[in-house]
Coordinates of C-alpha atoms in Angstrom, one line a residue:
Chain A
M3 CA 0.0 0.0 0.0
I4 CA 1.3 3.4 -0.9
A5 CA 1.5 5.8 2.0
A6 CA -0.3 9.1 1.9
P7 CA 2.1 12.0 1.5
V8 CA 3.4 13.2 4.9
S9 CA 2.4 16.7 6.0
Q10 CA 5.1 18.9 4.7
A11 CA 4.3 22.6 4.2
A12 CA 5.4 23.9 0.9
V13 CA 9.0 25.2 1.2
Q14 CA 9.1 29.0 0.9
L15 CA 12.2 30.4 -0.9
P16 CA 13.5 33.8 -0.7
A17 CA 13.0 36.3 -3.5
R18 CA 16.7 36.8 -3.9
A19 CA 19.9 34.7 -3.2
G20 CA 22.9 36.9 -3.8
L21 CA 22.8 38.2 -7.4
W22 CA 20.0 35.8 -8.3
A23 CA 16.3 36.4 -8.1
R24 CA 13.5 33.9 -8.5
P25 CA 10.3 34.0 -10.5
A26 CA 7.1 34.8 -8.6
Q27 CA 5.7 31.3 -9.0
A28 CA 7.2 27.8 -8.9
R29 CA 6.7 25.4 -11.7
T30 CA 4.9 22.4 -10.3
I31 CA 5.6 19.0 -11.8
T32 CA 3.5 16.0 -11.0
A33 CA 3.8 12.3 -11.9
D34 CA 1.8 13.0 -15.0
S35 CA 4.1 15.8 -16.2
I36 CA 7.4 14.6 -15.0
F37 CA 8.4 13.0 -18.3
A38 CA 7.8 16.2 -20.1
Y39 CA 10.0 18.0 -17.6
M40 CA 12.9 15.5 -17.6
D41 CA 12.4 12.8 -20.3
G42 CA 14.6 9.9 -19.5
A43 CA 15.1 10.9 -15.8
G44 CA 11.5 10.8 -14.5
E45 CA 11.7 7.0 -13.8
L46 CA 14.2 7.7 -11.0
Y47 CA 11.7 9.8 -9.0
I48 CA 8.7 7.6 -9.9
G49 CA 10.8 4.7 -8.6
Y50 CA 10.2 6.2 -5.2
R51 CA 6.9 7.4 -3.8
F52 CA 6.8 10.7 -5.6
D53 CA 4.2 13.3 -4.8
R54 CA 5.3 16.4 -6.7
L55 CA 8.3 18.6 -7.7
E56 CA 8.5 22.4 -7.4
V57 CA 11.0 24.1 -9.7
Y58 CA 12.5 27.6 -9.5
E59 CA 15.0 29.0 -11.8
Y60 CA 16.9 31.9 -10.2
T61 CA 18.3 34.3 -12.8
A62 CA 20.9 37.1 -12.7
A63 CA 22.3 39.4 -15.3
N64 CA 25.4 38.0 -16.9
E65 CA 25.3 34.9 -14.8
Y66 CA 24.2 31.4 -15.4
D67 CA 20.9 30.3 -13.8
I68 CA 20.6 28.5 -10.5
L69 CA 18.1 25.7 -10.6
V70 CA 16.2 24.8 -7.4
E71 CA 14.2 21.5 -7.5
I72 CA 12.3 20.5 -4.4
Y73 CA 10.9 17.0 -4.6
Y74 CA 8.0 16.3 -2.2
M75 CA 7.9 12.6 -1.5
A76 CA 5.3 10.5 0.2
A77 CA 7.6 9.6 3.2
P78 CA 11.1 10.5 4.6
E79 CA 12.5 7.2 3.5
D80 CA 11.7 8.0 -0.2
A81 CA 13.6 11.4 0.1
F82 CA 16.4 9.6 1.9
G83 CA 16.6 7.1 -0.9
L84 CA 17.2 9.7 -3.5
L85 CA 20.1 11.1 -1.6
S86 CA 21.5 7.7 -0.8
L87 CA 22.1 6.9 -4.4
D88 CA 25.3 8.9 -4.4
W89 CA 27.0 9.9 -1.1
G90 CA 29.8 11.6 -3.0
G91 CA 30.7 15.3 -2.5
E92 CA 31.5 17.6 0.3
V93 CA 29.4 17.2 3.4
V94 CA 27.7 20.3 4.1
D95 CA 26.9 21.3 7.7
L96 CA 23.5 23.0 7.8
G97 CA 23.6 23.1 11.7
D98 CA 21.1 21.1 13.6
T99 CA 18.2 22.1 11.3
L100 CA 18.2 18.7 9.8
A101 CA 18.4 16.9 13.1
L102 CA 18.0 13.2 13.1
E103 CA 15.0 11.7 14.9
A104 CA 15.7 8.8 17.3
G105 CA 17.1 6.1 15.3
R106 CA 20.2 3.8 15.5
Y107 CA 21.4 4.5 11.9
R108 CA 23.8 7.3 11.4
T109 CA 23.7 8.6 7.7
P110 CA 26.9 9.9 6.2
A111 CA 25.4 13.3 5.5
R112 CA 22.2 15.3 5.2
A113 CA 23.5 17.6 2.5
L114 CA 26.3 17.2 0.0
Y115 CA 27.8 19.7 -2.3
G116 CA 30.1 19.2 -5.3
S117 CA 30.9 21.4 -8.4
G118 CA 27.9 23.6 -8.0
L119 CA 25.3 21.0 -7.1
L120 CA 23.9 20.7 -3.6
R121 CA 21.7 17.8 -2.7
L122 CA 19.8 17.6 0.7
W123 CA 17.4 15.5 2.4
G124 CA 15.1 16.5 5.3
G125 CA 11.7 15.0 6.2
A126 CA 9.9 13.9 3.1
V127 CA 11.8 16.4 0.9
Y128 CA 14.7 15.9 -1.4
A129 CA 16.2 19.0 -2.9
R130 CA 18.7 19.7 -5.7
I131 CA 20.1 23.1 -6.0
M132 CA 22.4 23.6 -9.0
A133 CA 24.5 26.4 -10.3
Y134 CA 25.2 25.7 -14.0
N135 CA 28.6 27.3 -13.5
E136 CA 30.3 27.1 -10.1
T137 CA 31.7 30.4 -8.9
E138 CA 32.4 31.8 -5.4
C139 CA 29.1 33.9 -5.8
S140 CA 27.0 31.0 -7.1
R141 CA 28.4 28.7 -4.3
S142 CA 27.4 31.2 -1.6
A143 CA 23.9 31.5 -3.2
V144 CA 23.5 27.7 -3.4
L145 CA 24.5 27.3 0.2
Y146 CA 22.3 30.1 1.3
L147 CA 19.3 28.5 -0.5
A148 CA 20.1 25.2 1.1
A149 CA 20.1 26.6 4.6
V150 CA 16.8 28.3 4.0
I151 CA 15.2 25.1 2.7
A152 CA 16.7 23.0 5.6
R153 CA 15.2 25.3 8.2
Q154 CA 11.8 24.5 7.0
L155 CA 12.0 20.7 6.9
Q156 CA 11.0 18.3 9.6
P157 CA 13.5 16.0 11.2
A158 CA 13.3 12.3 10.2
A159 CA 15.1 9.1 10.7
A160 CA 16.7 7.0 8.0
P161 CA 14.6 4.0 6.9
E162 CA 14.5 1.3 9.6
L163 CA 15.6 -1.3 7.2
L164 CA 19.1 0.2 7.3
D165 CA 19.4 -0.6 11.0
R166 CA 19.8 -4.2 9.9
I167 CA 23.0 -3.5 8.0
P168 CA 25.9 -3.9 10.4
E169 CA 29.1 -1.7 9.8
H170 CA 31.4 -4.7 10.6
P171 CA 29.4 -7.9 9.8
L172 CA 32.4 -10.2 9.8
P173 CA 36.2 -10.0 10.5
G174 CA 37.9 -8.1 7.7
C175 CA 34.7 -7.1 6.2
R176 CA 33.3 -3.5 6.5
I177 CA 30.2 -1.8 5.1
P178 CA 30.9 1.9 4.9
R179 CA 27.8 4.0 5.2
E180 CA 28.8 5.7 1.9
N181 CA 28.2 2.3 0.2
V182 CA 24.6 1.9 1.3
S183 CA 21.6 2.9 -0.7
F184 CA 17.8 2.6 -0.3
L185 CA 15.5 1.9 -3.1
R186 CA 12.2 0.4 -4.3
S187 CA 12.6 0.1 -8.1
Y188 CA 14.5 -2.5 -10.2
L189 CA 15.5 0.3 -12.5
V190 CA 17.2 2.0 -9.6
L191 CA 18.8 -1.3 -8.5
N192 CA 20.1 -1.7 -12.0
S193 CA 21.7 1.7 -11.9
L194 CA 23.6 0.7 -8.9
Y195 CA 24.2 -3.0 -9.6
Y196 CA 22.9 -4.4 -12.9
L197 CA 21.0 -7.5 -12.0
S198 CA 18.7 -8.2 -14.9
E199 CA 16.8 -6.6 -17.9
E200 CA 13.6 -7.7 -16.1
N201 CA 12.1 -7.0 -12.6
I202 CA 13.2 -10.5 -11.4
L203 CA 12.7 -9.5 -7.7
N204 CA 9.2 -8.2 -8.2
L205 CA 10.1 -4.8 -6.8
N206 CA 7.6 -2.1 -6.7
L207 CA 6.6 0.8 -4.4
D208 CA 5.2 -1.5 -1.8
C209 CA 8.6 -2.9 -1.3
A210 CA 11.7 -1.4 0.5
A211 CA 15.3 -2.5 -0.4
V212 CA 18.8 -1.8 0.7
M213 CA 21.8 -2.4 -1.4
A214 CA 25.2 -2.3 0.3
K215 CA 28.6 -2.9 -1.1
C216 CA 31.1 -4.5 1.3
Q217 CA 34.8 -3.8 1.7
L218 CA 36.4 -7.2 2.1
D219 CA 40.2 -7.4 2.4
G220 CA 41.8 -8.9 -0.6
Q221 CA 38.5 -9.6 -2.5
S222 CA 37.7 -8.7 -6.1
P223 CA 34.9 -8.1 -7.0
Q224 CA 33.7 -7.0 -3.6
P225 CA 30.6 -8.7 -2.2
W226 CA 27.2 -7.0 -2.1
I227 CA 24.3 -7.4 0.2
L228 CA 20.7 -6.8 -1.0
L229 CA 18.1 -6.7 1.7
L230 CA 14.5 -6.6 0.6
Q231 CA 11.3 -6.1 2.6
Y232 CA 8.0 -7.2 1.0
P233 CA 4.4 -6.5 2.1
D234 CA 4.1 -10.1 3.2
A235 CA 5.7 -13.5 3.4
L236 CA 4.0 -14.9 0.3
K237 CA 5.4 -12.0 -1.8
A238 CA 8.9 -12.5 -0.3
D239 CA 8.9 -16.1 -1.1
A240 CA 7.5 -15.5 -4.6
A241 CA 10.4 -13.1 -5.2
R242 CA 12.9 -15.6 -3.9
Q243 CA 11.4 -18.2 -6.2
R244 CA 11.7 -16.0 -9.3
F245 CA 15.1 -14.8 -8.4
S246 CA 16.2 -18.5 -8.0
D247 CA 14.7 -19.5 -11.3
V248 CA 16.0 -16.7 -13.4
F249 CA 19.4 -15.9 -11.8
L250 CA 20.5 -19.3 -10.4
P251 CA 18.8 -21.7 -12.7
E252 CA 21.4 -24.4 -12.0
M253 CA 20.6 -24.4 -8.2
Q254 CA 18.8 -27.4 -6.9
D255 CA 15.5 -27.2 -4.9
G256 CA 16.4 -26.8 -1.2
E257 CA 19.8 -25.2 -1.9
H258 CA 20.4 -21.6 -1.0
V259 CA 24.0 -20.9 -2.0
C260 CA 25.5 -21.3 -5.4
P261 CA 28.8 -20.4 -7.3
T262 CA 28.5 -17.9 -10.1
E263 CA 30.9 -16.3 -12.6
E264 CA 31.4 -13.5 -10.0
G265 CA 31.9 -15.6 -6.8
W266 CA 29.2 -17.1 -4.6
C267 CA 25.7 -16.0 -4.4
G268 CA 23.3 -16.9 -1.5
F269 CA 19.9 -16.0 -0.3
R270 CA 17.8 -16.3 2.9
V271 CA 14.1 -15.6 3.2
E272 CA 12.3 -15.1 6.5
E273 CA 8.8 -14.1 6.7
S274 CA 8.4 -10.8 4.6
M275 CA 12.3 -10.4 4.3
L276 CA 14.6 -11.6 1.6
M277 CA 18.4 -11.3 1.7
I278 CA 20.7 -12.0 -1.2
I279 CA 24.5 -12.0 -1.2
F280 CA 26.4 -11.5 -4.4
S281 CA 30.1 -12.0 -5.2
A282 CA 31.0 -13.6 -1.9
P283 CA 34.5 -15.4 -1.8
D284 CA 33.3 -18.9 -0.9
Q285 CA 30.4 -20.8 0.4
A286 CA 31.3 -20.7 4.0
W287 CA 31.7 -17.0 4.1
T288 CA 28.4 -16.6 2.3
E289 CA 26.7 -18.6 5.0
K290 CA 28.5 -16.7 7.7
L291 CA 27.6 -13.3 6.3
M292 CA 23.9 -14.3 5.9
N293 CA 23.8 -15.5 9.5
S294 CA 25.4 -12.3 10.8
I295 CA 22.4 -10.2 9.7
S296 CA 19.2 -10.5 11.5
L297 CA 16.1 -10.4 9.3
Chain M
M10 CA 10.9 -26.2 -14.6
K11 CA 13.6 -23.6 -14.2
T12 CA 14.3 -21.3 -17.1
N13 CA 16.9 -18.6 -17.8
K14 CA 15.4 -16.8 -20.9
V15 CA 15.7 -13.4 -19.1
I16 CA 19.0 -11.8 -19.6
T17 CA 20.8 -11.3 -16.2
R18 CA 24.1 -9.9 -15.0
R19 CA 25.6 -13.3 -15.3
D20 CA 25.0 -13.4 -19.0
F21 CA 26.9 -10.2 -19.3
V22 CA 29.8 -11.5 -17.2
K23 CA 29.9 -14.7 -19.4
A24 CA 29.7 -12.6 -22.6
G25 CA 32.6 -10.4 -21.3
A26 CA 34.8 -13.4 -21.4
A27 CA 33.2 -14.7 -24.6
T28 CA 33.5 -11.4 -26.5
A29 CA 37.2 -12.0 -27.1
A30 CA 36.2 -15.2 -28.8
G31 CA 33.7 -13.5 -31.0
I32 CA 30.6 -14.8 -29.1
S33 CA 27.8 -12.4 -28.7
L34 CA 25.3 -11.9 -26.0
L35 CA 22.7 -11.8 -28.8
T36 CA 21.0 -14.9 -29.9
S37 CA 21.8 -16.5 -33.2
Q38 CA 18.5 -15.4 -34.7
D39 CA 19.4 -11.8 -33.9
L40 CA 22.7 -12.0 -35.6
L41 CA 23.0 -10.6 -39.1
A42 CA 25.8 -11.1 -41.5
Q43 CA 28.8 -9.0 -40.3
K44 CA 30.6 -6.9 -42.8
E45 CA 34.4 -6.6 -42.3
A46 CA 34.6 -2.8 -43.3
K47 CA 36.1 -0.5 -40.8
S48 CA 34.5 2.7 -39.7
T49 CA 36.2 5.9 -39.0
V50 CA 35.5 8.2 -36.1
H51 CA 37.0 11.7 -36.0
I52 CA 37.7 13.5 -32.7
I53 CA 38.5 17.2 -33.1
R54 CA 39.6 19.1 -30.0
D55 CA 40.6 22.5 -29.0
E56 CA 41.5 23.1 -25.4
K57 CA 40.3 26.7 -25.5
V58 CA 36.9 26.3 -27.2
L59 CA 35.2 26.3 -23.9
A60 CA 36.5 29.0 -21.4
A61 CA 36.6 28.4 -17.7
D62 CA 33.3 30.4 -17.4
L63 CA 31.8 27.9 -19.9
K64 CA 31.4 30.6 -22.6
V65 CA 32.0 29.0 -26.1
D66 CA 34.5 30.6 -28.4
T67 CA 32.5 30.4 -31.6
D68 CA 35.5 31.2 -33.9
R69 CA 37.3 28.2 -32.5
L70 CA 34.1 26.1 -32.6
R71 CA 33.7 27.0 -36.3
K72 CA 37.1 25.8 -37.1
M73 CA 36.5 22.6 -35.3
V74 CA 33.2 22.1 -37.1
D75 CA 34.9 22.7 -40.4
A76 CA 37.7 20.4 -39.6
S77 CA 35.1 17.7 -38.7
V78 CA 33.3 17.9 -42.0
M79 CA 36.5 17.9 -43.9
A80 CA 37.7 14.9 -42.1
V81 CA 34.4 13.0 -42.5
T82 CA 34.0 13.8 -46.3
G83 CA 37.7 13.8 -47.2
K84 CA 37.3 17.2 -48.9
F85 CA 40.1 19.7 -48.8
T86 CA 38.0 22.8 -48.0
A87 CA 35.1 23.3 -45.7
T88 CA 32.8 24.6 -48.4
Q89 CA 33.4 21.6 -50.6
A90 CA 32.7 19.4 -47.5
W91 CA 29.4 21.0 -46.6
Q92 CA 28.3 21.0 -50.3
Q93 CA 28.8 17.2 -50.2
I94 CA 26.7 16.9 -47.2
A95 CA 23.8 19.1 -48.5
T96 CA 22.9 20.8 -51.7
P97 CA 20.7 24.0 -52.1
K98 CA 17.8 21.8 -53.0
D99 CA 17.9 19.7 -49.8
I100 CA 15.7 20.3 -46.8
V101 CA 18.2 19.8 -43.9
G102 CA 17.0 18.8 -40.5
L103 CA 19.3 19.5 -37.5
V104 CA 18.8 17.0 -34.7
P105 CA 20.2 18.2 -31.4
T106 CA 19.7 17.0 -27.9
P107 CA 16.9 19.2 -26.9
H108 CA 17.1 19.3 -23.0
L109 CA 18.9 17.9 -20.0
N110 CA 22.5 18.5 -20.9
P111 CA 21.5 19.8 -24.3
T112 CA 23.6 20.4 -27.3
H113 CA 25.2 23.9 -27.1
K114 CA 23.1 26.3 -29.0
E115 CA 26.4 27.8 -30.4
L116 CA 27.1 24.5 -32.1
I117 CA 23.7 24.5 -33.7
E118 CA 24.1 28.0 -34.8
V119 CA 27.6 27.3 -36.3
V120 CA 26.3 24.4 -38.3
E121 CA 23.5 26.4 -39.6
T122 CA 25.8 29.3 -40.6
A123 CA 28.1 26.9 -42.4
L124 CA 25.3 25.3 -44.3
I125 CA 24.0 28.7 -45.5
E126 CA 27.4 29.7 -46.5
A127 CA 27.8 26.5 -48.5
G128 CA 24.6 27.6 -50.4
V129 CA 21.7 25.9 -48.6
P130 CA 18.8 28.5 -48.3
E131 CA 18.1 29.4 -44.7
K132 CA 14.4 28.5 -45.2
N133 CA 15.6 25.0 -46.0
I134 CA 17.2 24.4 -42.6
R135 CA 15.2 23.4 -39.6
N136 CA 15.3 21.8 -36.2
A137 CA 14.0 18.3 -37.0
Q138 CA 14.1 17.1 -33.4
G139 CA 10.7 15.8 -32.2
G140 CA 8.1 13.5 -33.8
P141 CA 8.3 11.5 -37.1
G142 CA 7.2 14.5 -39.0
G143 CA 10.4 16.3 -38.4
A144 CA 12.5 13.6 -40.2
E145 CA 9.9 12.9 -42.9
A146 CA 10.0 16.5 -44.1
C147 CA 13.8 16.4 -44.5
T148 CA 16.0 15.1 -47.2
V149 CA 19.2 15.4 -45.2
L150 CA 19.6 14.9 -41.4
I151 CA 22.5 16.1 -39.3
A152 CA 22.6 14.5 -35.9
L153 CA 23.9 16.9 -33.2
P154 CA 23.6 14.9 -29.9
A155 CA 25.3 15.7 -26.7
L156 CA 27.7 13.2 -25.2
K157 CA 26.4 11.7 -21.9
A158 CA 25.9 8.6 -19.9
H159 CA 22.4 7.6 -19.3
W160 CA 21.1 5.9 -16.1
L161 CA 18.5 3.8 -18.0
T162 CA 20.4 2.8 -21.2
G163 CA 24.1 3.2 -20.2
V164 CA 24.7 5.8 -22.9
G165 CA 22.2 8.3 -24.3
T166 CA 24.0 9.9 -27.2
V167 CA 23.7 9.0 -30.9
L168 CA 21.4 6.0 -31.1
K169 CA 19.0 7.5 -28.6
N170 CA 19.0 10.8 -30.4
Y171 CA 16.4 9.7 -33.0
I172 CA 14.0 8.1 -30.4
M173 CA 11.3 10.7 -31.1
F174 CA 11.3 9.8 -34.8
S175 CA 9.8 6.5 -33.8
G176 CA 6.6 8.1 -32.9
A177 CA 6.4 5.8 -29.9
P178 CA 9.4 6.5 -27.6
D179 CA 7.8 4.3 -24.9
R180 CA 8.6 1.3 -27.1
Y181 CA 12.3 1.9 -26.6
H182 CA 12.4 2.3 -22.8
H183 CA 14.1 -0.1 -20.4
K184 CA 15.1 -3.5 -21.9
E185 CA 13.5 -2.4 -25.2
S186 CA 16.2 0.2 -25.4
A187 CA 18.3 -2.5 -27.1
N188 CA 16.3 -1.9 -30.2
L189 CA 17.1 1.8 -30.6
G190 CA 19.1 1.0 -33.7
E191 CA 16.0 0.0 -35.6
I192 CA 14.7 3.6 -35.6
W193 CA 17.6 4.5 -37.9
K194 CA 16.2 2.1 -40.4
L195 CA 12.8 3.5 -40.6
P196 CA 11.9 4.7 -44.1
I197 CA 11.5 8.3 -43.0
V198 CA 15.1 8.2 -41.5
K199 CA 17.1 5.6 -43.4
G200 CA 19.9 7.0 -45.6
K201 CA 19.3 10.7 -44.7
T202 CA 21.9 11.1 -42.0
K203 CA 24.9 12.7 -43.8
L204 CA 26.7 13.8 -40.7
I205 CA 26.8 13.0 -37.0
L206 CA 28.5 15.6 -35.0
I207 CA 28.6 14.8 -31.2
D208 CA 28.8 17.8 -28.9
A209 CA 31.6 16.6 -26.5
L210 CA 32.5 20.1 -25.3
R211 CA 31.4 19.3 -21.7
P212 CA 30.2 15.6 -21.5
L213 CA 28.4 13.9 -18.7
C214 CA 29.9 10.6 -17.5
D215 CA 27.4 9.6 -14.7
K216 CA 23.8 10.2 -13.6
G217 CA 22.6 11.4 -17.0
P218 CA 20.4 12.6 -18.5
Q219 CA 19.9 14.9 -15.5
P220 CA 22.9 17.2 -15.3
D221 CA 25.3 16.7 -12.4
P222 CA 28.3 19.0 -12.6
R223 CA 30.4 16.6 -10.5
Y224 CA 30.5 14.3 -13.5
M225 CA 30.8 16.9 -16.3
W226 CA 34.2 17.8 -17.6
P227 CA 35.6 20.1 -20.3
Y228 CA 36.6 17.4 -22.9
Q229 CA 36.6 20.3 -25.4
G230 CA 35.7 18.1 -28.4
L231 CA 33.6 17.3 -31.3
I232 CA 33.2 13.6 -32.4
A233 CA 32.3 13.2 -36.0
G234 CA 31.4 10.5 -38.5
V235 CA 28.7 8.8 -40.4
D236 CA 28.4 5.4 -38.5
P237 CA 26.1 5.9 -35.5
V238 CA 27.2 2.8 -33.9
A239 CA 30.9 3.5 -34.2
L240 CA 30.3 6.9 -32.8
D241 CA 28.3 5.6 -29.8
A242 CA 31.1 2.8 -29.3
V243 CA 33.7 5.5 -29.1
S244 CA 31.4 7.6 -26.9
V245 CA 31.2 4.7 -24.4
K246 CA 35.0 4.2 -24.5
I247 CA 35.5 7.9 -23.6
I248 CA 32.9 7.8 -20.9
L249 CA 34.3 4.6 -19.3
A250 CA 37.8 6.1 -19.4
K251 CA 36.6 9.2 -17.6
R252 CA 34.8 7.1 -15.0
Q253 CA 37.9 5.0 -14.4
E254 CA 40.0 8.2 -14.0
L255 CA 37.5 9.6 -11.4
R256 CA 37.3 6.4 -9.4
G257 CA 40.8 5.1 -9.9
E258 CA 39.4 1.6 -10.8
P259 CA 37.1 0.3 -13.5
W260 CA 33.6 1.8 -13.1
P261 CA 31.3 0.0 -15.6
L262 CA 28.2 1.6 -17.0
S263 CA 25.2 0.2 -15.1
P264 CA 23.0 -0.8 -16.9
P265 CA 25.3 -1.9 -19.7
P266 CA 24.8 -0.1 -23.0
V267 CA 23.3 -3.0 -24.9
C268 CA 21.8 -0.9 -27.7
V269 CA 25.3 -0.3 -29.1
E270 CA 26.2 -3.9 -29.8
A271 CA 22.5 -4.7 -30.8
A272 CA 22.6 -1.9 -33.3
D273 CA 25.6 -3.6 -35.0
K274 CA 24.7 -7.3 -34.6
K275 CA 21.0 -7.2 -34.8
F276 CA 20.3 -4.3 -37.1
A277 CA 23.5 -4.2 -39.1
L278 CA 23.5 -0.4 -38.6
G279 CA 27.3 0.0 -38.1
T280 CA 30.3 -1.2 -36.3
S281 CA 30.5 -1.6 -32.6
D282 CA 33.7 -3.5 -32.4
L283 CA 36.4 -1.0 -31.4
S284 CA 39.1 -3.1 -33.0
K285 CA 37.3 -2.3 -36.3
I286 CA 37.0 1.4 -35.7
I287 CA 39.7 3.9 -36.8
I288 CA 39.9 6.8 -34.4
N289 CA 41.4 9.9 -36.0
L290 CA 42.3 12.5 -33.3
Q291 CA 43.0 16.1 -34.4
G292 CA 44.0 19.0 -32.1
W293 CA 44.4 18.8 -28.4
K294 CA 45.8 15.4 -27.3
E295 CA 45.9 15.8 -23.5
G296 CA 43.0 13.9 -21.8
A297 CA 41.7 12.5 -25.0
L298 CA 40.8 9.3 -23.2
I299 CA 41.2 7.1 -26.2

């Protein structure tokens, strides 16, 4: 079931940011119009529980525009998911305006900046503020706009599913927070880790998933953990069955680990949860890793 | 009964090893007879065409464009080269990337000016990007895509540039993007493309098509030719080289750009095998990534 949008008042933006001024009205993009606005990129946002997007283009004489995109999502985890797809960039301290709600999982950042683009997450909002050309002036304006936006957002915790990913699951194995992403769509999964041309895990907006790349000493390729939460046990088992049939067709019924061209692959299903390990070094390690994570 | 008809990561890993042995991921029924002819891709670069403030030096760009068409046609002057591409009787459609990391407007204007100087009436030159009618009305097409990685298709440059000519772009999304090459064989398109000029002034090597300046860099180049598959293959090579440079280790495109090999092996549109592509680099050599 898709959650109703959380209550997030529309973010109010200042009329000016340094040299730049905004138009009187935002352009509002909905799921129906997102492909006209960003053909080829709309699937990324539709791949999460998207409510609407508000766009402002700040302009200034003799300067490139600054684009402000404020994505209103159905829930904080959807906004978090968008930021989590790329933890690269300089961590921006926006004070405690984006304070974390009680929760065990510590995210690498709430706002990240790089080469003119600032991305931030707060509450059910994900925002992109982009100067087409980075200058000292544009950087100041971008950071100012980010601070204004952050002050208006509600605090929120990272998705609970991330609490199940340990930072040090086994000796010699680490899962940096910067290697962890939250998603609901197989297209998004494929952009992180190409699995299949089809949706062989039956992912949709009712599901939640975490993809995490391990750092294991001396191992190439590195192992990956995919943790999936389905609406119920039947759906989790159906996904497990389809994955097994398509991805591991040589696996015998009753088995749950199998060698592949990129190391060992294993899975474990428990009620509505499914965990899959890719590119593990051997069978025993695969089993140990699966047992180290509580579903 | 277990089945493995769906293409998965494992097939690509197997094909990676098999490619060296000439085995394709495509099924035998997809494979068309392969020609042995080589394709040539010309890369023309000028380290000063794009200034630090991203302003385009149009004089330098014009020289790059003229060098590109002379290289593609083999003519000794730019006028002769343009006259080989289009005559005064032709209706010439320019096909740029319209938005999200779009083709620089300066490039479109330079090409338009060059065509007019070569004798093509201004009224015969139009922007053909959009639906099938754009291509149908033209006798000559000049593709002007921008170089970029694409999060749904791996690469979103030459082959994808004509998606709107299909009249049904939805039919080429997701796994069906492998069939993008067939659009170039539609009767309204086939044989009309006399020049492909990729805008590689400031490409995007990740997160495309949405612009992300962290992954954009001043390559300061144009990539020219007539073989859309070879041009996309070289585009992928440059993008992958840049990604490896950024990460310090191989950073494959995800998903893999299957449309490039399929355009070659399934639709016989051109050459995807880099060993059969001659790359002619002119101008600035540093950071050419080839």
